[in-house]
Coordinates of C-alpha atoms in Angstrom, one line a residue:
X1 CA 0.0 0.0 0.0
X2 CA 1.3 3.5 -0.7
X3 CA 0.9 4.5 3.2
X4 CA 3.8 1.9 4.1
X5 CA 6.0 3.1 1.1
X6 CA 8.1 5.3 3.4
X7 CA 7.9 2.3 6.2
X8 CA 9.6 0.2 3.5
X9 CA 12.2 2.9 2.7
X10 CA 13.1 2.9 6.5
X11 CA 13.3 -1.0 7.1
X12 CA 15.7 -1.2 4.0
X13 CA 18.1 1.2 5.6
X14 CA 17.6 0.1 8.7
X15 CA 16.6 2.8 10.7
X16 CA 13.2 1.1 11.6
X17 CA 12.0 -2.3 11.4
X18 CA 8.3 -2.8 11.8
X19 CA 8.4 -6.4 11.2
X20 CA 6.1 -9.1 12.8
X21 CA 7.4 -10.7 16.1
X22 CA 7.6 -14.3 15.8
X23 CA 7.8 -15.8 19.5
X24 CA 7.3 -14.4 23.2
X25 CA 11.2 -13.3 23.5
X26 CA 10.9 -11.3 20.1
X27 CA 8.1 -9.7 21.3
X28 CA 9.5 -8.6 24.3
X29 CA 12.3 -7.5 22.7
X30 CA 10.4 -5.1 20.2
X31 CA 8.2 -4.0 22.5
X32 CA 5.1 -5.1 21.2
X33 CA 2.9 -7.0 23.4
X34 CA 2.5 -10.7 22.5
X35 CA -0.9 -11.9 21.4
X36 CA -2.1 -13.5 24.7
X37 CA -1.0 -10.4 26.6
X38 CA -2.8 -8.2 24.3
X39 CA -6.2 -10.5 24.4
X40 CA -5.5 -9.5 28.4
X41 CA -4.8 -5.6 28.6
X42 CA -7.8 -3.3 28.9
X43 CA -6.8 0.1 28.0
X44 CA -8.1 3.6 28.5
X45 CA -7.8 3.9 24.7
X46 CA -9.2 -0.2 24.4
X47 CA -12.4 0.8 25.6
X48 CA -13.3 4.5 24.6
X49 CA -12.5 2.9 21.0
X50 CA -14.7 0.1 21.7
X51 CA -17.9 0.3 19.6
X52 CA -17.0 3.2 17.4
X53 CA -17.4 3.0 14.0
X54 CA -15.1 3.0 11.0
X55 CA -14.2 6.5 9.7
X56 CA -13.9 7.1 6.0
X57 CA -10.6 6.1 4.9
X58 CA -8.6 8.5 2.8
X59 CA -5.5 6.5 0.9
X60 CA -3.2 7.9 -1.8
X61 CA -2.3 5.6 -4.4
X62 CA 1.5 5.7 -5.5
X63 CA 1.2 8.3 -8.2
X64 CA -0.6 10.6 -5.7
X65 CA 2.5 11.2 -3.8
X66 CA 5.2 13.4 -4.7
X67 CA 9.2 13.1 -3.7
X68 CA 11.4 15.8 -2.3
X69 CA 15.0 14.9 -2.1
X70 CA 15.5 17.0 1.8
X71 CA 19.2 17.3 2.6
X72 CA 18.5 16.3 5.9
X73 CA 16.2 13.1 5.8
X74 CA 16.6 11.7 2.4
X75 CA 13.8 11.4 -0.1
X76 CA 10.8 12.1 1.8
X77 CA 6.8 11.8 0.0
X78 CA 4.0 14.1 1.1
X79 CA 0.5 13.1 -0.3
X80 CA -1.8 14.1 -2.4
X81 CA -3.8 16.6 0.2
X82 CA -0.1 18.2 1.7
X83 CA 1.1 18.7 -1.8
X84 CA -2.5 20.8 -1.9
X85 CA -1.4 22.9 0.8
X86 CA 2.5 23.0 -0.1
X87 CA 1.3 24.8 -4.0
X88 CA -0.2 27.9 -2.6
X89 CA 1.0 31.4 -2.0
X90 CA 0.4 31.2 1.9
X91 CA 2.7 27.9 2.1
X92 CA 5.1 28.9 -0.5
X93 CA 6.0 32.5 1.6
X94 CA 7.9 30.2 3.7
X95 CA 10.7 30.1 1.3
X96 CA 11.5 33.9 2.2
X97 CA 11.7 33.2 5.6
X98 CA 15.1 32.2 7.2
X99 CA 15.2 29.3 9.9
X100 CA 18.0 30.9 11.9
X101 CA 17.5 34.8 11.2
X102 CA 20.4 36.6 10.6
X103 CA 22.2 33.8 11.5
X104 CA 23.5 33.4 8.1
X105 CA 25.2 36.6 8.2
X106 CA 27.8 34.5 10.7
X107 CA 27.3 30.7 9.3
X108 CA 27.5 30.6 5.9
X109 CA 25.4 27.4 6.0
X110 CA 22.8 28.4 7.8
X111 CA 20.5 29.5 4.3
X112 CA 17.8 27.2 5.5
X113 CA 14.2 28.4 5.4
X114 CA 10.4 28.0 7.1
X115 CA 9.8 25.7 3.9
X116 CA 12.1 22.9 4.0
X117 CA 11.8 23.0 7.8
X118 CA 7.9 22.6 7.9
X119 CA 8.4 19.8 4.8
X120 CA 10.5 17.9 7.2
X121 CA 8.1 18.3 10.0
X122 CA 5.5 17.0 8.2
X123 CA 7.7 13.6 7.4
X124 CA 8.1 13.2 10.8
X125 CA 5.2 13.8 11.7
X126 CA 3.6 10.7 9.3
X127 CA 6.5 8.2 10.8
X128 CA 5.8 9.0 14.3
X129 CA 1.9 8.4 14.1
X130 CA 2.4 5.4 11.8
X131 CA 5.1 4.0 14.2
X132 CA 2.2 4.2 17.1
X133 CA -0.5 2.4 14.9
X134 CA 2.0 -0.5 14.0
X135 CA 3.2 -0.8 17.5
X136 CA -0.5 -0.5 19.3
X137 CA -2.5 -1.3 16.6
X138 CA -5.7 -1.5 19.8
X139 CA -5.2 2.6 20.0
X140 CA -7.8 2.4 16.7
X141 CA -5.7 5.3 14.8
X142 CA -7.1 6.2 11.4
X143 CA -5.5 7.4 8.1
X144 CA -7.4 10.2 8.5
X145 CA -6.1 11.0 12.1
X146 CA -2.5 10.5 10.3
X147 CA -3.4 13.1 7.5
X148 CA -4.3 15.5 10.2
X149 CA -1.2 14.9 12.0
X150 CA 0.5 15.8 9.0
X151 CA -1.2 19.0 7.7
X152 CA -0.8 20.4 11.0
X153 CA 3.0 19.7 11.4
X154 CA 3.4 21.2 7.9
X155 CA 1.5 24.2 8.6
X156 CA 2.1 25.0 12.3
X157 CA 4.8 28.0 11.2
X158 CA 2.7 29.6 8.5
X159 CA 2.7 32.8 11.2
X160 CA 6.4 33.5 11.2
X161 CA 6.9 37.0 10.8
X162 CA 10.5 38.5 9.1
X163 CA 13.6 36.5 9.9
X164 CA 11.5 33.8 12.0
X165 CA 12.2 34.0 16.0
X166 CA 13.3 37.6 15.6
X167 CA 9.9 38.5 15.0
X168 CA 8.3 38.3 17.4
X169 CA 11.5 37.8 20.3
X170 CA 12.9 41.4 18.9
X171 CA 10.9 44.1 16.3
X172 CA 7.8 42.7 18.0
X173 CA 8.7 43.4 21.9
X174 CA 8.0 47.0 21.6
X175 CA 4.5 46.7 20.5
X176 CA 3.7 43.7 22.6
X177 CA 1.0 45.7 23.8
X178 CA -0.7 46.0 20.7
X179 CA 0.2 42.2 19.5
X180 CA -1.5 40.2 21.9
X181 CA -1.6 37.3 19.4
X182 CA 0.8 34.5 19.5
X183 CA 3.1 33.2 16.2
X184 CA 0.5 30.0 16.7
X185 CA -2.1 32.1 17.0
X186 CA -1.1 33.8 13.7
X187 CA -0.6 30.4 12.4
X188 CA -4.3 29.3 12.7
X189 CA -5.3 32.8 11.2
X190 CA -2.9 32.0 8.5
X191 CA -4.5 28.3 7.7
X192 CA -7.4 29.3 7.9
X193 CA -6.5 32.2 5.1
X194 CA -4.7 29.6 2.9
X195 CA -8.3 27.1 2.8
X196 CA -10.1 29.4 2.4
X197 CA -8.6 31.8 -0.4
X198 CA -7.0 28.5 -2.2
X199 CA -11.3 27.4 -2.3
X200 CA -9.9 23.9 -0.3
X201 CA -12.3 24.1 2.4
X202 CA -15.2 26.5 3.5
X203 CA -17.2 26.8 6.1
X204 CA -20.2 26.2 3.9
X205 CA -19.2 22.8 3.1
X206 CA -17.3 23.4 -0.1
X207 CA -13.9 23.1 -0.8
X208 CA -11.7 20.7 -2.7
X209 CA -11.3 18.8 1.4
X210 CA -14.9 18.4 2.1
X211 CA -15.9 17.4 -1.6
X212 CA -13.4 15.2 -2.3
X213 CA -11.2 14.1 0.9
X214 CA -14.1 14.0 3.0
X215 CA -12.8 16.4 5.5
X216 CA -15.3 17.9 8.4
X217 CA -15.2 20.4 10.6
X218 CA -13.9 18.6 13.4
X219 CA -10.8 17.7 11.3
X220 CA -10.1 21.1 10.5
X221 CA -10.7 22.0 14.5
X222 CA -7.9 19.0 15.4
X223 CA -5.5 20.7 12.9
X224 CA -6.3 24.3 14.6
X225 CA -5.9 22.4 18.1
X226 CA -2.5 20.8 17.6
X227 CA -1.2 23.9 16.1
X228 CA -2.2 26.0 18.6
X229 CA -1.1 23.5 21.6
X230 CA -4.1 24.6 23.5
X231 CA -4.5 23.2 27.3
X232 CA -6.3 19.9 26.8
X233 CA -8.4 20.4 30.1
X234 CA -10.4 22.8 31.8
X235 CA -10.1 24.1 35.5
X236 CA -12.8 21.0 36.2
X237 CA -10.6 18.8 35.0
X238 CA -12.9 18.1 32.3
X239 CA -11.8 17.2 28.3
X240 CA -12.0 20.8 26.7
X241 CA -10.8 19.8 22.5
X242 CA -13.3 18.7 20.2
X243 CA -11.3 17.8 17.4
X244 CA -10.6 14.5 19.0
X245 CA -11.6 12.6 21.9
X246 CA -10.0 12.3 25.5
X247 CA -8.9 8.4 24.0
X248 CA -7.1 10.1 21.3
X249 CA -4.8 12.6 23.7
X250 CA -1.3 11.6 22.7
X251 CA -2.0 12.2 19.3
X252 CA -1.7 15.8 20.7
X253 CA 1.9 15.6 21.6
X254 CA 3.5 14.9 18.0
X255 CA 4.2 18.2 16.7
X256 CA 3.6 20.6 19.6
X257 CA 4.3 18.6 23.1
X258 CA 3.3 21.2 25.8
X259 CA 3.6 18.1 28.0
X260 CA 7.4 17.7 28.0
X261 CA 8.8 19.2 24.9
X262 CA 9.6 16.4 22.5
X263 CA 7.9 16.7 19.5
X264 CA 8.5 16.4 15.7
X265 CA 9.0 20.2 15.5
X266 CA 12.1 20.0 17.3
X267 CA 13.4 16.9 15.9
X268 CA 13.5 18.6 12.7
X269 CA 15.1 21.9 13.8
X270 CA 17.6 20.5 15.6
X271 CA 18.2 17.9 12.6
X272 CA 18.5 20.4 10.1
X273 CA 19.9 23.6 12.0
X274 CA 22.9 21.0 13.3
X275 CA 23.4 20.1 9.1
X276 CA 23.4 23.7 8.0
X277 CA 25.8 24.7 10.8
X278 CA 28.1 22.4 11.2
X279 CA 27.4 21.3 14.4
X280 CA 27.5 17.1 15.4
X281 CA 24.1 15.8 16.3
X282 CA 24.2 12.7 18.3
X283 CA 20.3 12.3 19.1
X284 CA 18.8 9.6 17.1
X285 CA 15.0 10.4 16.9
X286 CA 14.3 7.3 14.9
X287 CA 15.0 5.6 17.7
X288 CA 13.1 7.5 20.2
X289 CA 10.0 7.2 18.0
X290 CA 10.6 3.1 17.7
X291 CA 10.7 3.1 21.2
X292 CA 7.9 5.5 22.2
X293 CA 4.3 4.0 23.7
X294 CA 0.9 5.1 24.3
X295 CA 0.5 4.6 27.8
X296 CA -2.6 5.5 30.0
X297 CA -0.5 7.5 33.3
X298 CA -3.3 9.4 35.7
X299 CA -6.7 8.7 33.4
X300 CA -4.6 10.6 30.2
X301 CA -3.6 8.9 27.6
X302 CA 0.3 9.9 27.1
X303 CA 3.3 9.3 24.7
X304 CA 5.6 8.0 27.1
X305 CA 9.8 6.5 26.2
X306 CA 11.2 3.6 27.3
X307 CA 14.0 4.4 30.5
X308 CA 16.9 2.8 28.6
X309 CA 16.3 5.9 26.0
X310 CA 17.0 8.1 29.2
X311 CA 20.6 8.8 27.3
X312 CA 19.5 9.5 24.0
X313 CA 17.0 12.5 25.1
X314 CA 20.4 13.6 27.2
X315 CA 21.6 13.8 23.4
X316 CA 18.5 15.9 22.5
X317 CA 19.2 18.2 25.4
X318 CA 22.7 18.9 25.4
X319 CA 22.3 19.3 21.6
X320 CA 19.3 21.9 22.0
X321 CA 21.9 23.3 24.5
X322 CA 24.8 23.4 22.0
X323 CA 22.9 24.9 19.1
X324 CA 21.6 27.9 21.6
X325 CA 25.0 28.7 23.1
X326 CA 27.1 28.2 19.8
X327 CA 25.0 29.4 16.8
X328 CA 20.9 31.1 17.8
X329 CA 22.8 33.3 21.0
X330 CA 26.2 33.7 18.7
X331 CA 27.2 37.4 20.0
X332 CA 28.0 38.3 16.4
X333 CA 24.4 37.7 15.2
X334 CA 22.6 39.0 18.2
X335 CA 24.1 42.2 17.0
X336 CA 23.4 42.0 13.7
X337 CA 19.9 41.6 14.3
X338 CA 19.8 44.4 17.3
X339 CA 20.8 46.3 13.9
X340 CA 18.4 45.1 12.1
X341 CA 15.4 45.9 14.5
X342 CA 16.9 49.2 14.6
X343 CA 16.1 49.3 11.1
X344 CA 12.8 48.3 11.0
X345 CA 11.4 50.6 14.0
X346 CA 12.5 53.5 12.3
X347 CA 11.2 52.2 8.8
X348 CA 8.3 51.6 10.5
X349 CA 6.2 54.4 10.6
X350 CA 7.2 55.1 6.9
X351 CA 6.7 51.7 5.1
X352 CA 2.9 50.0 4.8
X353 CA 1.9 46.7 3.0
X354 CA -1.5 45.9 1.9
X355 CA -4.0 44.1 3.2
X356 CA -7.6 42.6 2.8
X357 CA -9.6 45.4 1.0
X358 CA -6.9 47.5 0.3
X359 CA -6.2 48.4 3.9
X360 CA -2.6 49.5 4.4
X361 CA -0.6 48.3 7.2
X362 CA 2.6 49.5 9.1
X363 CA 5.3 46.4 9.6
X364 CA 4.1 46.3 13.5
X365 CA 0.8 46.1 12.1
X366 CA 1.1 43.6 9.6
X367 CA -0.1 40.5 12.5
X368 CA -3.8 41.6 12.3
X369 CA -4.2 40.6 8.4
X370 CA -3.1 37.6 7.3
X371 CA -2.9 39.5 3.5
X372 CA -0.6 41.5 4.8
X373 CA 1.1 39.2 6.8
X374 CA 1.8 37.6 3.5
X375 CA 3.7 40.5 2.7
X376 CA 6.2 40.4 5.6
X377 CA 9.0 38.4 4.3
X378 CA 12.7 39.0 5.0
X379 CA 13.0 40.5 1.6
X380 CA 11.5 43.3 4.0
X381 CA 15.2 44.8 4.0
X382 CA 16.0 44.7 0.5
X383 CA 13.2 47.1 -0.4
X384 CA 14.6 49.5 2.3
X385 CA 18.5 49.1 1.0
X386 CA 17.4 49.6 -2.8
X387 CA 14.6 52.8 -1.9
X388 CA 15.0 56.3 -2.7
X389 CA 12.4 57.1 -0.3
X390 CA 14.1 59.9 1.6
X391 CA 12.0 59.1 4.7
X392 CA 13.9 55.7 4.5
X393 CA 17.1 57.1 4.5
X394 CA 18.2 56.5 8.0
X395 CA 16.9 53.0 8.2
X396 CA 18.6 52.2 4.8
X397 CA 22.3 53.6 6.2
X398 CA 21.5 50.7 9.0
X399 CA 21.2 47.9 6.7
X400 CA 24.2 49.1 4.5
X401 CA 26.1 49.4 7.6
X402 CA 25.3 45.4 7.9
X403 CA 26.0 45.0 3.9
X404 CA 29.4 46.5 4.6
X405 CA 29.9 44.9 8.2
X406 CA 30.6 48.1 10.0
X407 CA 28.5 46.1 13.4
X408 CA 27.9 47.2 16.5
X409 CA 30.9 45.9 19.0
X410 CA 30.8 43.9 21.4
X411 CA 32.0 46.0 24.5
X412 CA 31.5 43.8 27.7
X413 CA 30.5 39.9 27.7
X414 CA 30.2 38.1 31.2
X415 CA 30.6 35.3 32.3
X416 CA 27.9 32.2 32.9
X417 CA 26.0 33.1 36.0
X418 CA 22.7 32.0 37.2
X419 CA 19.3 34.2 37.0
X420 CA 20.0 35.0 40.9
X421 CA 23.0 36.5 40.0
X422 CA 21.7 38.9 37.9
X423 CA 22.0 41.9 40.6
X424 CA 25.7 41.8 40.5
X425 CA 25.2 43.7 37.1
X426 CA 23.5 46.3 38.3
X427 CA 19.4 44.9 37.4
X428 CA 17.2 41.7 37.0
X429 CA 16.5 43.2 33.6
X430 CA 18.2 45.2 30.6
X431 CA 17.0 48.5 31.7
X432 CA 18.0 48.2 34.9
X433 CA 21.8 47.2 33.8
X434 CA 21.7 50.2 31.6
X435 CA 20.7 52.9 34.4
X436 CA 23.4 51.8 36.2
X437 CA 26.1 52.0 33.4
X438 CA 24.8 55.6 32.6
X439 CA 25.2 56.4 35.9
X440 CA 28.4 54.7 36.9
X441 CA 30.4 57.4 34.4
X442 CA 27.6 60.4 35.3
X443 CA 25.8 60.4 32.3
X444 CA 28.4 60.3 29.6
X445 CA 26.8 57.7 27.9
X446 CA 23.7 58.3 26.3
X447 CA 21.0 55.6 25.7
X448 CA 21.3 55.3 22.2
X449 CA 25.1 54.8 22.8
X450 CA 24.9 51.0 23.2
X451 CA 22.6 48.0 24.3
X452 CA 22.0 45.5 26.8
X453 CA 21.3 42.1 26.3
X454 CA 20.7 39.3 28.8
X455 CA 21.2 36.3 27.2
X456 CA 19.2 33.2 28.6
X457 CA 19.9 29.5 28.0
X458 CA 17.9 26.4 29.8
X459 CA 18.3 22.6 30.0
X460 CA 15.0 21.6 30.4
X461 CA 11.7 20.2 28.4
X462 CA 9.3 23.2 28.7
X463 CA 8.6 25.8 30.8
X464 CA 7.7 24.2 34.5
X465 CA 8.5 21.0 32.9
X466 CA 12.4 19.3 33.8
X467 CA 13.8 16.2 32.5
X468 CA 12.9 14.5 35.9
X469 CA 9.7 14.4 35.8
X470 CA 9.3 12.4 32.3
X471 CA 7.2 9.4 32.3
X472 CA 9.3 5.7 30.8
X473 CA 8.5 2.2 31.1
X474 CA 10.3 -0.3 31.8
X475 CA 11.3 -3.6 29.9
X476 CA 9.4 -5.8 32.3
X477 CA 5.8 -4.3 32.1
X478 CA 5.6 -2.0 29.0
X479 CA 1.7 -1.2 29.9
X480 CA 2.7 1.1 32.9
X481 CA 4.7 4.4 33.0
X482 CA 6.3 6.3 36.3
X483 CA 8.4 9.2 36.6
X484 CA 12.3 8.8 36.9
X485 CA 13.7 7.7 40.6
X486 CA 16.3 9.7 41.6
X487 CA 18.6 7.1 41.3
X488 CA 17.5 6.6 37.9
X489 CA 19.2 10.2 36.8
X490 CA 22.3 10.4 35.3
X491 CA 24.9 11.9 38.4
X492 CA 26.9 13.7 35.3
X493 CA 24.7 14.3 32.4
X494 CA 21.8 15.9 34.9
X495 CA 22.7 19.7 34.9
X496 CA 22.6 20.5 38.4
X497 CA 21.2 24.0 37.2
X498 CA 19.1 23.8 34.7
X499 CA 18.9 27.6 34.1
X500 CA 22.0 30.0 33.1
X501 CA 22.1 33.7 32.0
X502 CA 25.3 36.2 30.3
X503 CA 24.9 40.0 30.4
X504 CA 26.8 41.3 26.9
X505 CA 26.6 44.9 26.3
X506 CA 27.0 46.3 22.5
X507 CA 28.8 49.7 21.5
X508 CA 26.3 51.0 18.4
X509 CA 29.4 52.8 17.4
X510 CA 32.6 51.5 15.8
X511 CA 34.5 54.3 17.9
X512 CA 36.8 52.1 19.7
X513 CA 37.4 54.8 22.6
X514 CA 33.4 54.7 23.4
X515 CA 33.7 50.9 23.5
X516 CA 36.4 51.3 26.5
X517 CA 34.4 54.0 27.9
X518 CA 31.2 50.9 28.3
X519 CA 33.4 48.3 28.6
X520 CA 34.8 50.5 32.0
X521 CA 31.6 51.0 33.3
X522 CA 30.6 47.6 33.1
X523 CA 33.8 46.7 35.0
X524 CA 32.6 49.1 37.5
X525 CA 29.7 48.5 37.8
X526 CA 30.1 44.9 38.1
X527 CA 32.9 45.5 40.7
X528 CA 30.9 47.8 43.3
X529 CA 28.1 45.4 43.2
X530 CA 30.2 42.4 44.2
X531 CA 31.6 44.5 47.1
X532 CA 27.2 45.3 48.2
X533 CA 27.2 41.6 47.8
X534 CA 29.4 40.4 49.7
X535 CA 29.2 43.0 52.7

């Protein structure tokens, strides 16, 4: 069948192997429950299943599927109904969006975009669900859950704004106010944009997905929910989604975990921004996925991994770690894009894109249309470097500056300290540190003369969520699932602090003698707080 094509793919190279089991030990060995254990297991998912019946079945026949040859995974299929989604405007924007920012400005490698990123989710997305059904066959998932699955991992960053992350962690702080939206917020607005203008699925029934696929409204709602990662219960405890039932909960946790953290999404950003950077990736999330069960823990139905994987998510983590530390906090591109924002909030009141009805837009603005939104790409700063717009003039001298790498310098970097630390700087924030640098050298500095960044790096999952509080199973009973023992965490690869922080301060002039001037300050600053601390 075409659905098992990429199954096949995977057994030949040996990455997964999905094969029967032919006695008790084999069985146990795989992980899959033998036959008179399973006729013995009652499951949360068993009997909410029970008695259902048989959803349409949507299947793709060989010529429906189309092959991309992805640096990072091989050659990789998307069907009939993603290939839908991947040929319009609202998809294909995603090729103007860079992964890493201005990263590539410092990696030369690093030239990946939103596109490939979200094709590659998508895969992932279609082996981890397909690797549930084979293992757990009882959990009653449906080709039409998998499709779901699917579309959302390939849409869920259709609401990046320009340069990705930098949208909404940098130009988009100022007006934070005024955005109250998140980028999977603007995701969902965005979907719904590309069905509807793209005539692929209306709320009147019509649509390419209702007429032909089959699709309903509940399907699009799942989509909408996964993207969004919206809490699953409500303050009674109750089941608050209705694009799939409480017995279908894990299928929640493939592309956005707000459990624990692991999902598709990252497997494919660390996967590919490791490639494009240069950077060793030893986490091997075939394996996880081969490994991973559906097991009910507390009445929920949860995507739990075996403890012998323990040191293979350490891989995940301390890779996640690597790439924030070495290449996404890189002091070099922070600056840069500082620069950049610079750019763009004095651009801003000057430039507008159109939106729905003609309704012009300033860049800050641009979140509340999804026409407009459309219109935010990175090739943003090309139209200010190549305009004659005098009211542009300032903002285009930034980005030359960039073009011709005259950067802001980097006048005081810290070392690692912990969040508690922070005082010794002079603030718990960047304003804080900055009123005390002006005020160390008595207001020589002005606040346009340099920047404060506090750079913040974790080990853990999620917010609130830390590695020791993952659910595994164990070998000997693979139906039940605990949180690690403390003896069960690793004495060396367990961070004993699982939060750190730097303080770097940038000179936004290349005048070396106002870089010593900040770099001094900071000294002082640093030096007379110490002293307060340690009276």
């Amino acid at each position: 069948m075409a659905e098992n094509t990429v199954f096949h793919t995977l057994r030949d190279k040996g990455r997964l192997d999905f094969s029967e089991a032919k006695n008790e030990k084999e069985n146990e060995e795989t992980h899959l429950p033998s036959p008179s254990t399973s006729r013995k297991v009652k499951t949360l998912g068993e009997s909410l299943n029970k008695g259902k019946g048989k959803e349409e079945i949507v299947s793709f026949k060989d010529i429906d599927l189309k092959v991309y040859n992805d640096p990072v995974h091989g050659h990789i299929q998307t069907n009939k109904v993603c290939q839908l989604i991947v040929d319009t405007p609202q998809f294909q924007r995603l090729r103007f969006l860079r992964q890493l920012g201005m990263g590539y400005f410092v990696f030369p490698g690093a030239a990946h975009n939103r596109f490939e990123h979200s094709l590659g989710t998508c895969y992932l997305a279609g082996i981890f669900v397909r690797t549930l059904r084979s293992n757990q066959p009882f959990l009653g998932i449906t080709e039409r859950d998998i499709l779901c699955v699917e579309i959302a991992a390939l849409c869920h960053d259709l609401g990046h704004g320009i340069l990705s992350h930098f949208y909404d962690q940098h130009f988009m702080r100022k007006y934070k106010e005024e955005c109250i939206e998140t980028r999977e917020e603007r995701s969902v607005m965005m979907f719904e944009y590309l069905l509807s203008s793209n005539n692929l699925y209306r709320e009147d029934g019509s649509g390419i997905l209702s007429t032909t696929y089959k699709f309903r409204d509940k399907d699009i709602e799942f989509i909408k929910e996964q993207i969004l990662g919206k809490k699953k219960y409500n303050d009674n405890g109750k089941w608050a989604l209705t694009g799939r039932g409480k017995e279908k909960e894990y299928l929640y946790e493939i592309v956005s975990n707000k459990r624990n953290g692991i999902d598709v999404d990252k497997f494919d950003c660390i996967a590919r921004d490791c490639h494009h950077l240069g950077i060793k990736n030893n986490f091997d999330y075939f394996r996880y996925m081969k490994f991973a069960r559906v097991i009910e823990v507390d009445g929920q139905m949860q995507i739990c991994s075996r403890e012998k994987e323990l040191n293979n998510l350490y891989n995940m983590f301390y890779t996640r770690y690597t790439l924030y530390k070495l290449a996404y906090q890189h002091k070099v591109k922070i600056a840069i894009e500082a620069m950049v924002n610079k750019a763009l909030e004095i651009a801003d009141p000057h430039m507008e894109l159109e939106g729905f009805r003609k309704k012009t837009y300033q860049l800050s603005e641009c979140h509340k249309d999804p026409a407009a939104l459309m219109r935010l790409t990175d090739n943003i700063l090309f139209e200010i470097l190549y305009s004659n717009d005098a009211k542009l003039a300032e903002s285009k001298k930034m980005i030359e500056r960039i073009f011709s790498r005259k950067l802001y310098q980097t006048a005081f970097e810290s070392k690692i300290i912990l969040p508690d630390d922070l005082e010794q700087y002079g603030g718990e924030n960047e304003d804080d540190i900055k009123n005390s640098i002006i005020k160390e050298v008595s207001n020589k500095l002005k606040d346009k003369d340099f920047i404060v960044d506090i750079v913040r790096r974790d080990f853990e999952l999620s917010e609130n969520y830390s590695l020791d509080r993952l659910n595994v199973y164990r070998k000997g009973n693979v139906y039940q699932a605990s949180q690690l023992k403390p003896n069960e965490m690793s004495k060396i690869l367990a961070p004993r602090n699982e939060r750190e922080v730097e303080v770097r301060v940038y000179c936004t002039s290349t005048d070396e003698a106002k870089v010593n001037v900040i770099k001094d300050a900071c000294q002082q600053v640093l030096h007379r707080n110490r002293l307060v601390a340690n009276q």
